[in-house]
Tab-separated table of C-alpha atoms in Angstrom:
chain	number	residue	atom	x	y	z
A	13	MET	CA	-0.217	0.302	0.054
A	14	ARG	CA	2.919	2.476	0.834
A	15	LEU	CA	4.249	1.708	-2.809
A	16	SER	CA	0.677	2.314	-4.423
A	17	GLY	CA	0.817	5.478	-2.488
A	18	ALA	CA	3.999	6.765	-3.733
A	19	VAL	CA	3.214	5.700	-7.538
A	20	LEU	CA	-0.267	7.194	-7.224
A	21	PRO	CA	0.771	10.766	-8.314
A	22	TYR	CA	2.992	9.408	-11.225
A	23	LEU	CA	0.334	7.034	-12.140
A	24	ALA	CA	-2.457	9.609	-12.401
A	25	ALA	CA	-0.117	12.255	-14.105
A	26	ALA	CA	0.947	9.991	-16.879
A	27	ALA	CA	-2.882	8.746	-17.251
A	28	LEU	CA	-3.394	12.565	-17.867
A	29	VAL	CA	-1.469	13.288	-19.987
A	30	LEU	CA	-1.203	10.382	-22.110
A	31	THR	CA	-5.598	10.708	-22.530
A	32	VAL	CA	-5.544	14.571	-23.152
A	33	THR	CA	-2.564	14.114	-25.881
A	34	GLY	CA	-4.064	10.896	-27.523
A	35	LEU	CA	-7.652	12.325	-27.325
A	36	GLY	CA	-6.320	15.864	-29.001
A	37	TRP	CA	-3.973	14.225	-31.733
A	38	GLY	CA	-7.035	11.972	-32.721
A	39	LEU	CA	-9.272	14.610	-32.922
A	40	PHE	CA	-7.513	17.727	-34.442
A	41	VAL	CA	-4.560	16.219	-35.987
A	42	SER	CA	-4.971	13.100	-37.480
A	43	PRO	CA	-6.501	12.717	-40.859
A	44	ALA	CA	-9.925	11.659	-41.801
A	45	ASP	CA	-10.610	8.326	-43.505
A	46	TRP	CA	-10.699	7.993	-47.387
A	47	GLN	CA	-13.998	6.056	-46.574
A	48	GLN	CA	-15.400	7.034	-43.212
A	49	GLY	CA	-14.359	10.670	-43.165
A	50	ASP	CA	-14.000	12.317	-39.656
A	51	ALA	CA	-16.413	9.898	-38.151
A	52	VAL	CA	-13.092	7.371	-37.800
A	53	ARG	CA	-12.022	9.916	-34.767
A	54	ILE	CA	-14.660	7.698	-32.937
A	55	MET	CA	-12.401	5.245	-32.966
A	56	TYR	CA	-9.671	7.181	-30.753
A	57	VAL	CA	-12.523	6.667	-27.490
A	58	HIS	CA	-13.892	3.131	-28.803
A	59	VAL	CA	-10.767	1.041	-29.211
A	60	PRO	CA	-9.366	1.713	-26.022
A	61	CYS	CA	-12.805	1.220	-24.032
A	62	ALA	CA	-12.837	-2.091	-25.941
A	63	TRP	CA	-9.579	-2.954	-24.724
A	64	LEU	CA	-9.854	-1.802	-21.500
A	65	ALA	CA	-13.198	-3.995	-21.129
A	66	SER	CA	-11.455	-7.162	-22.112
A	67	ALA	CA	-8.397	-6.622	-19.927
A	68	GLY	CA	-10.212	-5.835	-17.257
A	69	TYR	CA	-12.549	-8.839	-17.421
A	70	THR	CA	-8.885	-10.979	-17.636
A	71	GLY	CA	-7.634	-9.146	-14.766
A	72	LEU	CA	-11.391	-9.779	-12.814
A	73	ALA	CA	-10.552	-13.212	-13.588
A	74	VAL	CA	-6.736	-13.473	-12.290
A	75	CYS	CA	-8.187	-12.029	-9.514
A	76	SER	CA	-10.514	-14.054	-8.852
A	77	ILE	CA	-7.345	-17.578	-9.513
A	78	LEU	CA	-5.672	-15.754	-6.462
A	79	SER	CA	-8.637	-15.508	-4.438
A	80	LEU	CA	-9.844	-19.142	-4.985
A	81	ILE	CA	-6.770	-20.965	-4.949
A	82	TRP	CA	-4.203	-18.845	-2.901
A	83	ARG	CA	-6.838	-16.603	-1.034
A	84	HIS	CA	-5.146	-13.802	-1.510
A	85	PRO	CA	-6.266	-10.916	1.030
A	86	LEU	CA	-6.296	-8.320	-1.750
A	87	ALA	CA	-7.112	-10.413	-4.381
A	88	ASP	CA	-10.942	-10.514	-3.400
A	89	LEU	CA	-11.147	-6.726	-2.705
A	90	ALA	CA	-9.159	-5.911	-5.895
A	91	ALA	CA	-11.972	-8.458	-7.788
A	92	VAL	CA	-14.718	-6.294	-6.250
A	93	GLU	CA	-13.100	-2.491	-7.141
A	94	ILE	CA	-12.208	-3.972	-10.776
A	95	GLY	CA	-15.910	-4.765	-11.376
A	96	PRO	CA	-17.942	-1.571	-11.537
A	97	VAL	CA	-14.887	-0.100	-13.279
A	98	GLY	CA	-14.612	-2.768	-16.206
A	99	ALA	CA	-18.647	-1.847	-16.141
A	100	GLY	CA	-18.390	1.201	-16.832
A	101	PHE	CA	-15.919	1.116	-19.557
A	102	THR	CA	-17.743	-1.437	-21.159
A	103	ALA	CA	-20.570	0.443	-21.266
A	104	LEU	CA	-18.548	3.106	-23.218
A	105	CYS	CA	-17.127	0.679	-25.569
A	106	LEU	CA	-21.110	-0.115	-26.424
A	107	ALA	CA	-22.242	3.493	-26.200
A	108	THR	CA	-18.987	4.917	-28.545
A	109	GLY	CA	-19.594	1.809	-30.629
A	110	SER	CA	-23.339	2.781	-31.225
A	111	LEU	CA	-22.489	6.417	-32.086
A	112	TRP	CA	-19.947	5.051	-34.737
A	113	GLY	CA	-21.755	2.308	-36.086
A	114	LYS	CA	-25.083	4.579	-36.555
A	115	PRO	CA	-23.388	7.163	-39.361
A	116	MET	CA	-21.400	4.066	-40.921
A	117	TRP	CA	-23.737	1.139	-40.659
A	118	GLY	CA	-26.769	2.959	-40.575
A	119	ALA	CA	-27.657	1.414	-37.554
A	120	TRP	CA	-26.855	1.886	-33.660
A	121	TRP	CA	-27.417	-1.676	-32.954
A	122	VAL	CA	-26.984	-4.975	-34.709
A	123	TRP	CA	-26.725	-8.496	-33.559
A	124	ASP	CA	-23.200	-9.113	-34.592
A	125	ALA	CA	-21.499	-11.623	-32.983
A	126	ARG	CA	-19.122	-8.673	-32.033
A	127	LEU	CA	-21.329	-6.758	-30.435
A	128	THR	CA	-23.599	-9.477	-28.648
A	129	SER	CA	-20.390	-11.162	-27.113
A	130	VAL	CA	-19.475	-7.500	-25.762
A	131	LEU	CA	-22.840	-7.196	-24.610
A	132	VAL	CA	-22.626	-10.437	-22.589
A	133	LEU	CA	-19.398	-8.941	-21.014
A	134	PHE	CA	-21.094	-5.910	-19.631
A	135	PHE	CA	-23.908	-8.553	-18.547
A	136	LEU	CA	-21.129	-10.781	-17.105
A	137	TYR	CA	-19.676	-7.540	-15.146
A	138	LEU	CA	-22.853	-6.142	-14.038
A	139	GLY	CA	-23.564	-9.949	-12.770
A	140	HIS	CA	-20.085	-9.987	-10.774
A	141	VAL	CA	-21.216	-6.516	-9.319
A	142	ALA	CA	-24.638	-7.680	-7.878
A	143	LEU	CA	-23.108	-11.493	-6.787
A	144	VAL	CA	-20.614	-10.208	-4.263
A	145	ARG	CA	-22.427	-7.699	-2.827
A	146	ALA	CA	-25.504	-10.243	-2.273
A	147	PHE	CA	-24.377	-12.170	0.229
A	148	ASP	CA	-24.391	-11.174	4.296
A	149	ASP	CA	-20.631	-12.812	4.565
A	150	PRO	CA	-19.121	-11.068	2.281
A	151	THR	CA	-16.522	-13.939	1.764
A	152	ARG	CA	-19.340	-16.394	0.649
A	153	GLY	CA	-19.988	-13.069	-1.943
A	154	TYR	CA	-16.127	-13.045	-3.039
A	155	ARG	CA	-16.154	-17.107	-3.797
A	156	ALA	CA	-19.300	-16.452	-5.732
A	157	GLY	CA	-18.122	-13.841	-7.840
A	158	ALA	CA	-14.373	-15.464	-8.278
A	159	ILE	CA	-16.786	-18.243	-9.971
A	160	LEU	CA	-18.873	-16.118	-12.000
A	161	ALA	CA	-15.783	-14.274	-13.101
A	162	LEU	CA	-13.921	-17.539	-14.304
A	163	VAL	CA	-16.608	-19.047	-15.798
A	164	GLY	CA	-17.126	-15.897	-17.763
A	165	ALA	CA	-13.715	-16.005	-18.859
A	166	VAL	CA	-14.709	-18.415	-21.732
A	167	ASN	CA	-16.570	-14.665	-23.466
A	168	LEU	CA	-13.109	-13.161	-23.777
A	169	PRO	CA	-11.577	-15.300	-26.645
A	170	ILE	CA	-15.260	-15.308	-28.234
A	171	ILE	CA	-14.942	-11.478	-28.125
A	172	LYS	CA	-11.541	-11.486	-29.643
A	173	PHE	CA	-11.940	-14.271	-32.612
A	174	SER	CA	-15.540	-13.325	-33.098
A	175	VAL	CA	-14.725	-11.257	-36.207
A	176	ASP	CA	-13.177	-14.142	-37.820
A	177	TRP	CA	-15.194	-16.959	-36.584
A	178	TRP	CA	-18.177	-15.439	-37.859
A	179	ASN	CA	-19.317	-13.100	-40.679
A	180	THR	CA	-19.700	-10.203	-38.908
A	181	LEU	CA	-20.563	-6.324	-39.900
A	182	HIS	CA	-17.806	-5.496	-37.112
A	183	GLN	CA	-14.702	-4.692	-38.759
A	184	PRO	CA	-11.557	-7.533	-37.778
A	185	ALA	CA	-8.955	-6.382	-36.109
A	186	SER	CA	-6.636	-3.527	-37.490
A	187	ILE	CA	-3.726	-4.291	-34.732
A	188	GLY	CA	-2.203	-7.531	-33.697
A	189	LEU	CA	0.609	-8.928	-31.927
A	190	THR	CA	2.386	-10.684	-35.047
A	191	GLY	CA	1.798	-8.472	-38.338
A	192	ALA	CA	2.096	-5.304	-39.576
A	193	PRO	CA	-0.716	-3.431	-38.647
A	194	SER	CA	-2.964	-2.440	-41.329
A	195	MET	CA	-3.437	1.207	-40.146
A	196	ALA	CA	-1.391	4.612	-41.539
A	197	PRO	CA	1.106	5.852	-38.998
A	198	ALA	CA	-0.659	8.938	-38.835
A	199	MET	CA	-3.761	7.088	-37.408
A	200	LEU	CA	-1.878	4.518	-35.145
A	201	TRP	CA	0.330	6.764	-32.743
A	202	PRO	CA	-2.699	8.576	-31.603
A	203	LEU	CA	-4.866	5.470	-31.167
A	204	LEU	CA	-1.368	3.713	-29.154
A	205	ILE	CA	-0.953	7.104	-26.920
A	206	ALA	CA	-5.130	7.290	-26.226
A	207	ALA	CA	-4.689	3.707	-25.400
A	208	LEU	CA	-1.957	3.531	-22.901
A	209	GLY	CA	-4.098	6.639	-21.211
A	210	TYR	CA	-7.164	5.445	-21.133
A	211	THR	CA	-5.015	2.192	-19.447
A	212	LEU	CA	-3.382	4.240	-16.996
A	213	VAL	CA	-6.995	5.842	-16.354
A	214	PHE	CA	-7.912	2.405	-15.675
A	215	ALA	CA	-5.083	1.314	-13.428
A	216	THR	CA	-5.558	4.597	-11.283
A	217	ILE	CA	-9.149	4.728	-10.786
A	218	VAL	CA	-8.765	0.750	-9.135
A	219	THR	CA	-5.644	1.437	-7.307
A	220	VAL	CA	-7.790	4.513	-5.869
A	221	ARG	CA	-10.763	2.369	-5.037
A	222	LEU	CA	-8.611	-0.868	-3.568
A	223	ARG	CA	-6.775	1.813	-1.212
A	224	ALA	CA	-10.303	3.019	0.029
A	225	ALA	CA	-11.398	-0.022	0.038
A	226	VAL	CA	-8.020	-1.276	2.095
A	227	MET	CA	-8.938	1.857	4.556
A	228	GLU	CA	-12.303	0.510	5.048
A	229	ARG	CA	-11.702	-2.923	6.374
A	230	ARG	CA	-9.309	-1.132	8.744
A	231	ILE	CA	-11.683	1.109	9.800
A	232	ARG	CA	-14.745	-1.905	10.358
A	233	GLY	CA	-11.431	-3.863	12.117
A	234	LEU	CA	-10.676	-0.944	14.675
A	235	LEU	CA	-14.819	-0.205	15.356
A	236	MET	CA	-15.152	-3.603	15.729
A	237	ALA	CA	-12.122	-4.492	18.179
A	238	ARG	CA	-13.018	-1.570	20.186
A	239	ALA	CA	-16.850	-2.774	20.390
A	240	ALA	CA	-15.587	-6.285	21.576
A	241	SER	CA	-13.445	-4.249	23.765
A	242	GLU	CA	-15.910	-1.865	25.580
A	243	SER	CA	-18.564	-4.616	26.016
A	244	GLY	CA	-15.856	-7.031	27.501
A	245	ALA	CA	-15.070	-4.267	30.192
B	22	MET	CA	-18.000	17.259	-40.273
B	23	SER	CA	-21.360	16.004	-41.213
B	24	HIS	CA	-21.132	13.741	-38.365
B	25	LEU	CA	-19.824	16.224	-35.634
B	26	PRO	CA	-22.861	15.481	-33.441
B	27	PHE	CA	-21.778	11.787	-32.984
B	28	ILE	CA	-18.000	12.625	-32.559
B	29	ALA	CA	-18.833	15.381	-30.223
B	30	VAL	CA	-21.269	12.943	-27.861
B	31	ALA	CA	-18.685	9.973	-28.399
B	32	TYR	CA	-15.623	12.490	-26.824
B	33	GLY	CA	-18.096	13.837	-24.243
B	34	LEU	CA	-18.605	10.204	-22.685
B	35	GLY	CA	-15.202	9.211	-22.974
B	36	VAL	CA	-13.970	12.245	-21.168
B	37	LEU	CA	-16.920	12.751	-18.690
B	38	VAL	CA	-17.464	8.832	-17.701
B	39	PRO	CA	-14.171	8.225	-16.683
B	40	LEU	CA	-13.666	11.811	-15.080
B	41	ALA	CA	-16.802	10.797	-12.814
B	42	PHE	CA	-15.078	7.448	-12.049
B	43	VAL	CA	-11.651	9.141	-10.854
B	44	VAL	CA	-13.408	11.942	-8.872
B	45	THR	CA	-15.739	9.102	-6.649
B	46	ALA	CA	-12.819	6.996	-6.504
B	47	PHE	CA	-10.824	9.788	-4.713
B	48	GLN	CA	-13.506	11.254	-3.002
B	49	ARG	CA	-13.785	7.675	-1.963
B	50	MET	CA	-10.443	7.966	-0.520
B	51	ALA	CA	-10.302	10.809	1.174
B	52	SER	CA	-13.432	10.230	3.296
B	53	ALA	CA	-12.079	6.736	4.480
B	54	ARG	CA	-8.572	8.512	4.963
B	55	ARG	CA	-10.562	10.778	7.322
B	56	LYS	CA	-12.322	8.407	9.043
B	57	LEU	CA	-9.428	6.061	10.354
B	58	ALA	CA	-7.707	9.250	11.215
B	59	ALA	CA	-10.217	10.234	13.122
B	60	ILE	CA	-10.878	6.935	14.750
B	61	ASP	CA	-6.959	5.862	15.069
B	62	PRO	CA	-4.529	9.104	14.568
B	63	ARG	CA	-1.415	6.622	14.939
B	64	ASP	CA	-2.878	5.216	11.428
B	65	ARG	CA	-0.413	6.564	8.993
B	66	TRP	CA	-1.815	6.089	4.858
B	67	SER	CA	-0.228	8.418	2.806
């Protein structure tokens, strides 16, 4: 926790600088697409949120494994704090995708494999958020949430490969781990900077929420200890 | 810029939603820090 306290100001500052730079570059400097025109600028918000929707859920699944197997005390709290943030970024991904789809496809929504699997991801996040808070005994809630998160992780490869496995309206990935990106550098750089900025924003939010959760747990412990000593005296 | 309203709403949401998360997270941390300091002043959370 001391380390997170020391790192937090730098993390927040880097998140702010990179996000503002990436979004500003994407909105004002990067060129319009020859086919999509200026609507392509929505990509600089939509794609980072889409990456974070999946990355956040991966983090949730990793915390669930740490919680179920090693009973790491911070893993439960981290999973609880990642859930609402991941749901928010997934909702943002769906909303900005819809705003991009309307001018390009002529529809706010289509039951396309990529869109539907991301909608399922959003419901998985909401289910996790509700489930971990549904029990009087928090430990049972953490356990149930961890199992749901791990079962739901099967949706992550479906999201990733949905555009390859099915004939979708959504375009395939322009950037991959293998092979050169099929995107002009003038668009790629602001996208990567915005994605890194949004990732640091996500990390900042989760770190701050986690610090608050640890302090709240400490407060509950101190109050319970005080109440026990007063009733015993 | 015929798609300006779509772009403006997307960027508005893209800024406001994360900002709302950031503000509420820092408020929650500040509140927890104040409560902890009131209960046990020896506890030091930087």
